[in-house]
Amino acid sequence: MSENSYNVVFEFNESTGGAYGVRTWTSYSNQEEAEALTKDRPHQTVIAQGVTEAEALNLTSLTPEICRLMCAIEGAFEGDPHASQERVKYSLINAQYAIAHDRLHIAQHSLTRIDARKYLALFLQLVQNPKTPKTASMSGIMMVCYNNFGQVI
């Protein structure tokens, strides 16, 4: 990324189901471009703009682990309500790598995790929906949560 880029950090909102809470960032050439293009992201909330690449990495690494895993399940079933076990497993492995990267980044930069209770509350509601392969997978993920930071074993 260019040093002159304008970085914006986003967080997926509740309307995205399992992707809720996942943070991403995008670099734009300038503030005007960012403002024009971020209007087309109705399912994402801007949580920081005009930040350095290091700050953007810090903010995205604080995505609660439960959010990464639930997003992996959501993605595995996107477009296929009966995703194969292999597809679900592949998505979860990718999420585990992202979590490992986040944990390392958090430790190296002495960051403080965010409280994930609001995300956990929504995910608990999601898994109450009629039992489908997706909600069964999400329920399994919910069983391994062990603290308010949404960290998983």
Tab-separated table of N, CA and C in Angstrom:
chain	number	residue	atom	x	y	z
A	1	MET	N	0.839	-1.179	0.000
A	1	MET	CA	0.000	0.000	0.000
A	1	MET	C	0.884	1.243	0.000
A	2	SER	N	0.411	2.236	-0.626
A	2	SER	CA	1.144	3.490	-0.697
A	2	SER	C	1.039	4.248	0.614
A	3	GLU	N	2.095	4.969	0.945
A	3	GLU	CA	2.063	5.787	2.156
A	3	GLU	C	1.027	6.895	2.041
A	4	ASN	N	0.672	7.257	0.825
A	4	ASN	CA	-0.288	8.336	0.611
A	4	ASN	C	-1.733	7.845	0.547
A	5	SER	N	-1.950	6.563	0.784
A	5	SER	CA	-3.309	6.049	0.685
A	5	SER	C	-4.140	6.455	1.901
A	6	TYR	N	-5.439	6.441	1.692
A	6	TYR	CA	-6.399	6.801	2.734
A	6	TYR	C	-7.083	5.501	3.154
A	7	ASN	N	-6.777	5.038	4.350
A	7	ASN	CA	-7.261	3.743	4.821
A	7	ASN	C	-8.547	3.880	5.627
A	8	VAL	N	-9.476	2.964	5.348
A	8	VAL	CA	-10.756	2.936	6.051
A	8	VAL	C	-10.965	1.525	6.601
A	9	VAL	N	-11.346	1.452	7.883
A	9	VAL	CA	-11.616	0.170	8.537
A	9	VAL	C	-13.130	0.022	8.675
A	10	PHE	N	-13.620	-1.146	8.286
A	10	PHE	CA	-15.052	-1.446	8.319
A	10	PHE	C	-15.328	-2.603	9.274
A	11	GLU	N	-16.576	-2.664	9.736
A	11	GLU	CA	-17.039	-3.815	10.503
A	11	GLU	C	-18.393	-4.219	9.936
A	12	PHE	N	-18.555	-5.509	9.643
A	12	PHE	CA	-19.836	-5.995	9.154
A	12	PHE	C	-20.881	-5.838	10.247
A	13	ASN	N	-22.082	-5.364	9.861
A	13	ASN	CA	-23.126	-5.117	10.853
A	13	ASN	C	-24.047	-6.330	11.004
A	14	GLU	N	-25.037	-6.203	11.881
A	14	GLU	CA	-25.935	-7.312	12.219
A	14	GLU	C	-26.672	-7.883	11.018
A	15	SER	N	-26.896	-7.072	10.001
A	15	SER	CA	-27.654	-7.539	8.834
A	15	SER	C	-26.922	-8.626	8.060
A	16	THR	N	-25.649	-8.844	8.358
A	16	THR	CA	-24.864	-9.830	7.614
A	16	THR	C	-24.878	-11.207	8.255
A	17	GLY	N	-25.648	-11.387	9.322
A	17	GLY	CA	-25.736	-12.702	9.953
A	17	GLY	C	-24.403	-13.129	10.527
A	18	GLY	N	-23.892	-14.254	10.055
A	18	GLY	CA	-22.658	-14.811	10.593
A	18	GLY	C	-21.420	-13.972	10.366
A	19	ALA	N	-21.472	-13.032	9.452
A	19	ALA	CA	-20.300	-12.172	9.218
A	19	ALA	C	-20.230	-11.014	10.212
A	20	TYR	N	-21.265	-10.840	11.023
A	20	TYR	CA	-21.342	-9.743	11.985
A	20	TYR	C	-20.073	-9.672	12.834
A	21	GLY	N	-19.513	-8.476	12.910
A	21	GLY	CA	-18.357	-8.240	13.768
A	21	GLY	C	-17.007	-8.373	13.095
A	22	VAL	N	-16.966	-8.984	11.910
A	22	VAL	CA	-15.688	-9.140	11.218
A	22	VAL	C	-15.249	-7.780	10.694
A	23	ARG	N	-13.984	-7.485	10.918
A	23	ARG	CA	-13.422	-6.202	10.490
A	23	ARG	C	-12.525	-6.392	9.281
A	24	THR	N	-12.631	-5.449	8.360
A	24	THR	CA	-11.787	-5.432	7.164
A	24	THR	C	-11.305	-4.004	6.955
A	25	TRP	N	-10.350	-3.839	6.071
A	25	TRP	CA	-9.946	-2.470	5.733
A	25	TRP	C	-9.600	-2.385	4.262
A	26	THR	N	-9.778	-1.192	3.738
A	26	THR	CA	-9.531	-0.916	2.328
A	26	THR	C	-8.764	0.392	2.217
A	27	SER	N	-7.836	0.426	1.278
A	27	SER	CA	-7.087	1.654	1.003
A	27	SER	C	-7.674	2.339	-0.221
A	28	TYR	N	-7.828	3.636	-0.114
A	28	TYR	CA	-8.305	4.464	-1.217
A	28	TYR	C	-7.212	5.469	-1.543
A	29	SER	N	-7.299	6.062	-2.719
A	29	SER	CA	-6.257	7.020	-3.102
A	29	SER	C	-6.364	8.317	-2.318
A	30	ASN	N	-7.580	8.664	-1.866
A	30	ASN	CA	-7.752	9.888	-1.079
A	30	ASN	C	-9.090	9.832	-0.335
A	31	GLN	N	-9.321	10.822	0.514
A	31	GLN	CA	-10.531	10.860	1.331
A	31	GLN	C	-11.794	10.964	0.477
A	32	GLU	N	-11.739	11.748	-0.577
A	32	GLU	CA	-12.910	11.928	-1.433
A	32	GLU	C	-13.331	10.603	-2.069
A	33	GLU	N	-12.344	9.858	-2.565
A	33	GLU	CA	-12.653	8.552	-3.156
A	33	GLU	C	-13.260	7.633	-2.097
A	34	ALA	N	-12.688	7.649	-0.909
A	34	ALA	CA	-13.198	6.807	0.177
A	34	ALA	C	-14.645	7.149	0.504
A	35	GLU	N	-14.928	8.426	0.640
A	35	GLU	CA	-16.291	8.847	0.983
A	35	GLU	C	-17.285	8.470	-0.109
A	36	ALA	N	-16.866	8.588	-1.359
A	36	ALA	CA	-17.755	8.243	-2.470
A	36	ALA	C	-18.029	6.740	-2.521
A	37	LEU	N	-17.009	5.938	-2.285
A	37	LEU	CA	-17.161	4.491	-2.425
A	37	LEU	C	-17.696	3.801	-1.179
A	38	THR	N	-17.545	4.401	-0.015
A	38	THR	CA	-18.046	3.745	1.199
A	38	THR	C	-19.556	3.868	1.337
A	39	LYS	N	-20.167	4.742	0.566
A	39	LYS	CA	-21.634	4.862	0.591
A	39	LYS	C	-22.299	3.587	0.087
A	40	ASP	N	-21.578	2.822	-0.731
A	40	ASP	CA	-22.122	1.600	-1.321
A	40	ASP	C	-21.871	0.366	-0.462
A	41	ARG	N	-21.702	0.540	0.827
A	41	ARG	CA	-21.468	-0.582	1.738
A	41	ARG	C	-22.519	-0.563	2.854
A	42	PRO	N	-23.778	-0.843	2.510
A	42	PRO	CA	-24.840	-0.738	3.516
A	42	PRO	C	-24.730	-1.764	4.643
A	43	HIS	N	-23.982	-2.825	4.440
A	43	HIS	CA	-23.871	-3.870	5.459
A	43	HIS	C	-22.597	-3.754	6.286
A	44	GLN	N	-21.899	-2.647	6.112
A	44	GLN	CA	-20.673	-2.421	6.867
A	44	GLN	C	-20.709	-1.044	7.505
A	45	THR	N	-20.126	-0.964	8.693
A	45	THR	CA	-20.026	0.290	9.421
A	45	THR	C	-18.574	0.736	9.397
A	46	VAL	N	-18.345	2.006	9.123
A	46	VAL	CA	-16.983	2.548	9.181
A	46	VAL	C	-16.629	2.722	10.651
A	47	ILE	N	-15.524	2.094	11.077
A	47	ILE	CA	-15.104	2.266	12.472
A	47	ILE	C	-13.860	3.137	12.595
A	48	ALA	N	-13.170	3.359	11.486
A	48	ALA	CA	-12.016	4.269	11.494
A	48	ALA	C	-11.705	4.654	10.055
A	49	GLN	N	-11.271	5.888	9.881
A	49	GLN	CA	-10.876	6.327	8.542
A	49	GLN	C	-9.692	7.274	8.641
A	50	GLY	N	-8.900	7.274	7.582
A	50	GLY	CA	-7.714	8.116	7.575
A	50	GLY	C	-6.626	7.595	8.497
A	51	VAL	N	-6.647	6.289	8.776
A	51	VAL	CA	-5.666	5.701	9.692
A	51	VAL	C	-4.470	5.155	8.915
A	52	THR	N	-3.388	4.940	9.621
A	52	THR	CA	-2.211	4.344	8.993
A	52	THR	C	-2.471	2.861	8.745
A	53	GLU	N	-1.624	2.260	7.934
A	53	GLU	CA	-1.736	0.825	7.684
A	53	GLU	C	-1.574	0.051	8.992
A	54	ALA	N	-0.648	0.488	9.841
A	54	ALA	CA	-0.432	-0.185	11.128
A	54	ALA	C	-1.679	-0.108	12.002
A	55	GLU	N	-2.321	1.053	12.033
A	55	GLU	CA	-3.552	1.198	12.828
A	55	GLU	C	-4.673	0.331	12.257
A	56	ALA	N	-4.762	0.265	10.938
A	56	ALA	CA	-5.784	-0.572	10.307
A	56	ALA	C	-5.556	-2.045	10.648
A	57	LEU	N	-4.306	-2.476	10.611
A	57	LEU	CA	-3.988	-3.860	10.979
A	57	LEU	C	-4.321	-4.128	12.440
A	58	ASN	N	-4.023	-3.165	13.302
A	58	ASN	CA	-4.361	-3.323	14.721
A	58	ASN	C	-5.864	-3.497	14.898
A	59	LEU	N	-6.632	-2.647	14.252
A	59	LEU	CA	-8.091	-2.704	14.404
A	59	LEU	C	-8.688	-3.987	13.832
A	60	THR	N	-8.202	-4.426	12.688
A	60	THR	CA	-8.756	-5.650	12.106
A	60	THR	C	-8.331	-6.886	12.887
A	61	SER	N	-7.167	-6.852	13.499
A	61	SER	CA	-6.726	-8.011	14.287
A	61	SER	C	-7.566	-8.196	15.544
A	62	LEU	N	-8.316	-7.173	15.917
A	62	LEU	CA	-9.174	-7.260	17.102
A	62	LEU	C	-10.549	-7.855	16.799
A	63	THR	N	-10.754	-8.323	15.576
A	63	THR	CA	-11.999	-9.030	15.264
A	63	THR	C	-12.140	-10.185	16.243
A	64	PRO	N	-13.257	-10.268	16.978
A	64	PRO	CA	-13.418	-11.390	17.910
A	64	PRO	C	-13.322	-12.733	17.180
A	65	GLU	N	-12.682	-13.685	17.827
A	65	GLU	CA	-12.472	-14.989	17.210
A	65	GLU	C	-13.786	-15.657	16.838
A	66	ILE	N	-14.790	-15.516	17.685
A	66	ILE	CA	-16.086	-16.119	17.381
A	66	ILE	C	-16.657	-15.531	16.093
A	67	CYS	N	-16.390	-14.270	15.836
A	67	CYS	CA	-16.872	-13.638	14.597
A	67	CYS	C	-16.186	-14.248	13.385
A	68	ARG	N	-14.900	-14.500	13.491
A	68	ARG	CA	-14.177	-15.123	12.370
A	68	ARG	C	-14.750	-16.508	12.066
A	69	LEU	N	-15.011	-17.284	13.127
A	69	LEU	CA	-15.523	-18.635	12.917
A	69	LEU	C	-16.949	-18.627	12.373
A	70	MET	N	-17.792	-17.767	12.908
A	70	MET	CA	-19.169	-17.704	12.419
A	70	MET	C	-19.206	-17.217	10.966
A	71	CYS	N	-18.321	-16.301	10.625
A	71	CYS	CA	-18.233	-15.821	9.242
A	71	CYS	C	-17.789	-16.957	8.320
A	72	ALA	N	-16.899	-17.803	8.812
A	72	ALA	CA	-16.453	-18.949	8.021
A	72	ALA	C	-17.632	-19.879	7.722
A	73	ILE	N	-18.466	-20.113	8.727
A	73	ILE	CA	-19.652	-20.951	8.519
A	73	ILE	C	-20.601	-20.273	7.531
A	74	GLU	N	-20.842	-18.987	7.745
A	74	GLU	CA	-21.724	-18.226	6.838
A	74	GLU	C	-21.216	-18.340	5.404
A	75	GLY	N	-19.915	-18.162	5.222
A	75	GLY	CA	-19.329	-18.234	3.887
A	75	GLY	C	-19.413	-19.620	3.274
A	76	ALA	N	-19.242	-20.648	4.095
A	76	ALA	CA	-19.288	-22.018	3.587
A	76	ALA	C	-20.666	-22.359	3.031
A	77	PHE	N	-21.703	-21.787	3.636
A	77	PHE	CA	-23.064	-22.084	3.207
A	77	PHE	C	-23.627	-21.061	2.226
A	78	GLU	N	-22.842	-20.054	1.894
A	78	GLU	CA	-23.312	-19.029	0.960
A	78	GLU	C	-23.607	-19.665	-0.398
A	79	GLY	N	-24.841	-19.525	-0.829
A	79	GLY	CA	-25.232	-20.073	-2.123
A	79	GLY	C	-25.480	-21.571	-2.129
A	80	ASP	N	-25.299	-22.241	-0.983
A	80	ASP	CA	-25.497	-23.686	-0.913
A	80	ASP	C	-25.965	-24.058	0.490
A	81	PRO	N	-27.272	-24.219	0.687
A	81	PRO	CA	-27.765	-24.511	2.037
A	81	PRO	C	-27.342	-25.879	2.569
A	82	HIS	N	-26.747	-26.693	1.722
A	82	HIS	CA	-26.281	-28.019	2.144
A	82	HIS	C	-24.807	-28.193	1.789
A	83	ALA	N	-23.994	-27.267	2.242
A	83	ALA	CA	-22.554	-27.309	1.933
A	83	ALA	C	-21.947	-28.615	2.434
A	84	SER	N	-20.956	-29.082	1.720
A	84	SER	CA	-20.291	-30.326	2.109
A	84	SER	C	-19.442	-30.112	3.355
A	85	GLN	N	-19.189	-31.207	4.060
A	85	GLN	CA	-18.322	-31.136	5.242
A	85	GLN	C	-16.948	-30.606	4.870
A	86	GLU	N	-16.461	-30.981	3.699
A	86	GLU	CA	-15.147	-30.531	3.262
A	86	GLU	C	-15.118	-29.016	3.092
A	87	ARG	N	-16.186	-28.471	2.539
A	87	ARG	CA	-16.250	-27.015	2.344
A	87	ARG	C	-16.287	-26.292	3.691
A	88	VAL	N	-17.066	-26.814	4.626
A	88	VAL	CA	-17.138	-26.216	5.962
A	88	VAL	C	-15.777	-26.309	6.639
A	89	LYS	N	-15.165	-27.469	6.557
A	89	LYS	CA	-13.855	-27.670	7.182
A	89	LYS	C	-12.817	-26.718	6.586
A	90	TYR	N	-12.819	-26.570	5.266
A	90	TYR	CA	-11.893	-25.658	4.590
A	90	TYR	C	-12.085	-24.228	5.085
A	91	SER	N	-13.342	-23.792	5.187
A	91	SER	CA	-13.622	-22.433	5.664
A	91	SER	C	-13.140	-22.245	7.095
A	92	LEU	N	-13.347	-23.254	7.935
A	92	LEU	CA	-12.910	-23.151	9.336
A	92	LEU	C	-11.389	-23.144	9.457
A	93	ILE	N	-10.720	-23.901	8.612
A	93	ILE	CA	-9.248	-23.892	8.634
A	93	ILE	C	-8.731	-22.508	8.263
A	94	ASN	N	-9.330	-21.894	7.250
A	94	ASN	CA	-8.929	-20.523	6.889
A	94	ASN	C	-9.157	-19.567	8.051
A	95	ALA	N	-10.285	-19.719	8.740
A	95	ALA	CA	-10.575	-18.866	9.897
A	95	ALA	C	-9.553	-19.102	11.006
A	96	GLN	N	-9.151	-20.350	11.201
A	96	GLN	CA	-8.156	-20.656	12.232
A	96	GLN	C	-6.822	-19.986	11.924
A	97	TYR	N	-6.445	-19.956	10.660
A	97	TYR	CA	-5.213	-19.253	10.288
A	97	TYR	C	-5.335	-17.760	10.570
A	98	ALA	N	-6.484	-17.185	10.252
A	98	ALA	CA	-6.699	-15.758	10.534
A	98	ALA	C	-6.639	-15.499	12.035
A	99	ILE	N	-7.224	-16.388	12.827
A	99	ILE	CA	-7.203	-16.246	14.285
A	99	ILE	C	-5.772	-16.337	14.804
A	100	ALA	N	-5.007	-17.288	14.287
A	100	ALA	CA	-3.611	-17.426	14.717
A	100	ALA	C	-2.827	-16.159	14.392
A	101	HIS	N	-3.070	-15.604	13.209
A	101	HIS	CA	-2.400	-14.359	12.821
A	101	HIS	C	-2.814	-13.227	13.752
A	102	ASP	N	-4.111	-13.137	14.037
A	102	ASP	CA	-4.606	-12.094	14.943
A	102	ASP	C	-3.976	-12.224	16.324
A	103	ARG	N	-3.933	-13.447	16.850
A	103	ARG	CA	-3.365	-13.659	18.191
A	103	ARG	C	-1.909	-13.200	18.241
A	104	LEU	N	-1.159	-13.545	17.215
A	104	LEU	CA	0.242	-13.140	17.162
A	104	LEU	C	0.349	-11.622	17.100
A	105	HIS	N	-0.448	-10.997	16.262
A	105	HIS	CA	-0.416	-9.538	16.116
A	105	HIS	C	-0.805	-8.858	17.429
A	106	ILE	N	-1.835	-9.360	18.079
A	106	ILE	CA	-2.283	-8.791	19.356
A	106	ILE	C	-1.175	-8.891	20.394
A	107	ALA	N	-0.525	-10.037	20.461
A	107	ALA	CA	0.557	-10.230	21.436
A	107	ALA	C	1.752	-9.329	21.127
A	108	GLN	N	2.131	-9.253	19.866
A	108	GLN	CA	3.292	-8.449	19.482
A	108	GLN	C	3.078	-6.961	19.712
A	109	HIS	N	1.833	-6.513	19.644
A	109	HIS	CA	1.545	-5.082	19.770
A	109	HIS	C	0.845	-4.723	21.075
A	110	SER	N	0.774	-5.679	21.989
A	110	SER	CA	0.163	-5.465	23.313
A	110	SER	C	-1.217	-4.811	23.209
A	111	LEU	N	-2.039	-5.346	22.326
A	111	LEU	CA	-3.389	-4.814	22.134
A	111	LEU	C	-4.351	-5.449	23.135
A	112	THR	N	-5.443	-4.771	23.406
A	112	THR	CA	-6.467	-5.281	24.309
A	112	THR	C	-7.661	-5.734	23.486
A	113	ARG	N	-8.046	-6.976	23.675
A	113	ARG	CA	-9.186	-7.524	22.935
A	113	ARG	C	-10.462	-6.765	23.264
A	114	ILE	N	-11.372	-6.749	22.325
A	114	ILE	CA	-12.661	-6.102	22.571
A	114	ILE	C	-13.626	-7.121	23.183
A	115	ASP	N	-14.564	-6.626	23.946
A	115	ASP	CA	-15.585	-7.460	24.576
A	115	ASP	C	-16.541	-7.938	23.487
A	116	ALA	N	-16.732	-9.231	23.383
A	116	ALA	CA	-17.525	-9.801	22.288
A	116	ALA	C	-18.946	-10.170	22.686
A	117	ARG	N	-19.399	-9.744	23.854
A	117	ARG	CA	-20.736	-10.150	24.308
A	117	ARG	C	-21.841	-9.767	23.334
A	118	LYS	N	-21.748	-8.587	22.716
A	118	LYS	CA	-22.826	-8.190	21.796
A	118	LYS	C	-22.876	-9.105	20.574
A	119	TYR	N	-21.720	-9.581	20.130
A	119	TYR	CA	-21.679	-10.493	18.991
A	119	TYR	C	-22.209	-11.861	19.401
A	120	LEU	N	-21.781	-12.315	20.572
A	120	LEU	CA	-22.237	-13.611	21.070
A	120	LEU	C	-23.755	-13.636	21.206
A	121	ALA	N	-24.336	-12.533	21.666
A	121	ALA	CA	-25.791	-12.461	21.835
A	121	ALA	C	-26.502	-12.651	20.496
A	122	LEU	N	-26.016	-12.004	19.443
A	122	LEU	CA	-26.649	-12.161	18.133
A	122	LEU	C	-26.473	-13.585	17.616
A	123	PHE	N	-25.286	-14.143	17.790
A	123	PHE	CA	-25.049	-15.496	17.299
A	123	PHE	C	-25.932	-16.504	18.028
A	124	LEU	N	-26.175	-16.282	19.324
A	124	LEU	CA	-27.088	-17.159	20.062
A	124	LEU	C	-28.493	-17.089	19.474
A	125	GLN	N	-28.896	-15.909	19.034
A	125	GLN	CA	-30.202	-15.766	18.378
A	125	GLN	C	-30.213	-16.488	17.028
A	126	LEU	N	-29.119	-16.365	16.289
A	126	LEU	CA	-29.047	-17.011	14.973
A	126	LEU	C	-29.226	-18.521	15.073
A	127	VAL	N	-28.611	-19.133	16.077
A	127	VAL	CA	-28.669	-20.595	16.171
A	127	VAL	C	-30.008	-21.082	16.715
A	128	GLN	N	-30.878	-20.162	17.152
A	128	GLN	CA	-32.218	-20.542	17.606
A	128	GLN	C	-33.168	-20.725	16.431
A	129	ASN	N	-32.761	-20.274	15.252
A	129	ASN	CA	-33.592	-20.434	14.060
A	129	ASN	C	-33.788	-21.921	13.789
A	130	PRO	N	-34.731	-22.260	12.930
A	130	PRO	CA	-34.949	-23.681	12.628
A	130	PRO	C	-33.630	-24.380	12.295
A	131	LYS	N	-33.509	-25.603	12.768
A	131	LYS	CA	-32.260	-26.341	12.576
A	131	LYS	C	-32.020	-26.643	11.097
A	132	THR	N	-30.910	-26.175	10.629
A	132	THR	CA	-30.441	-26.423	9.275
A	132	THR	C	-28.989	-26.849	9.414
A	133	PRO	N	-28.378	-27.348	8.357
A	133	PRO	CA	-26.948	-27.665	8.466
A	133	PRO	C	-26.113	-26.449	8.894
A	134	LYS	N	-26.501	-25.256	8.422
A	134	LYS	CA	-25.745	-24.050	8.795
A	134	LYS	C	-25.910	-23.740	10.277
A	135	THR	N	-27.146	-23.741	10.772
A	135	THR	CA	-27.323	-23.417	12.194
A	135	THR	C	-26.745	-24.511	13.084
A	136	ALA	N	-26.755	-25.760	12.618
A	136	ALA	CA	-26.117	-26.833	13.387
A	136	ALA	C	-24.615	-26.586	13.482
A	137	SER	N	-24.011	-26.156	12.385
A	137	SER	CA	-22.575	-25.842	12.398
A	137	SER	C	-22.292	-24.664	13.314
A	138	MET	N	-23.156	-23.641	13.250
A	138	MET	CA	-22.978	-22.475	14.115
A	138	MET	C	-23.148	-22.854	15.587
A	139	SER	N	-24.104	-23.736	15.881
A	139	SER	CA	-24.302	-24.190	17.262
A	139	SER	C	-23.055	-24.888	17.780
A	140	GLY	N	-22.450	-25.694	16.934
A	140	GLY	CA	-21.214	-26.374	17.331
A	140	GLY	C	-20.117	-25.389	17.665
A	141	ILE	N	-19.990	-24.339	16.870
A	141	ILE	CA	-18.994	-23.301	17.133
A	141	ILE	C	-19.302	-22.601	18.447
A	142	MET	N	-20.584	-22.318	18.699
A	142	MET	CA	-20.968	-21.608	19.923
A	142	MET	C	-20.610	-22.406	21.175
A	143	MET	N	-20.603	-23.720	21.078
A	143	MET	CA	-20.311	-24.539	22.254
A	143	MET	C	-18.868	-24.420	22.722
A	144	VAL	N	-17.966	-23.977	21.857
A	144	VAL	CA	-16.564	-23.908	22.264
A	144	VAL	C	-16.149	-22.534	22.773
A	145	CYS	N	-17.048	-21.562	22.776
A	145	CYS	CA	-16.725	-20.232	23.301
A	145	CYS	C	-16.559	-20.322	24.803
A	146	TYR	N	-15.578	-19.609	25.324
A	146	TYR	CA	-15.382	-19.717	26.762
A	146	TYR	C	-15.194	-18.405	27.484
A	147	ASN	N	-15.231	-17.272	26.819
A	147	ASN	CA	-15.134	-16.008	27.557
A	147	ASN	C	-15.810	-14.867	26.812
A	148	ASN	N	-15.859	-13.719	27.462
A	148	ASN	CA	-16.552	-12.561	26.897
A	148	ASN	C	-15.812	-11.918	25.737
A	149	PHE	N	-14.597	-12.369	25.461
A	149	PHE	CA	-13.854	-11.837	24.328
A	149	PHE	C	-14.122	-12.650	23.070
A	150	GLY	N	-14.980	-13.655	23.176
A	150	GLY	CA	-15.296	-14.476	22.016
A	150	GLY	C	-14.141	-15.349	21.593
A	151	GLN	N	-13.206	-15.578	22.513
A	151	GLN	CA	-12.082	-16.445	22.196
A	151	GLN	C	-12.549	-17.890	22.223
A	152	VAL	N	-11.936	-18.708	21.414
A	152	VAL	CA	-12.302	-20.110	21.332
A	152	VAL	C	-11.088	-20.976	21.629
A	153	ILE	N	-11.373	-22.220	21.966
A	153	ILE	CA	-10.294	-23.161	22.290
A	153	ILE	C	-9.573	-23.542	21.018
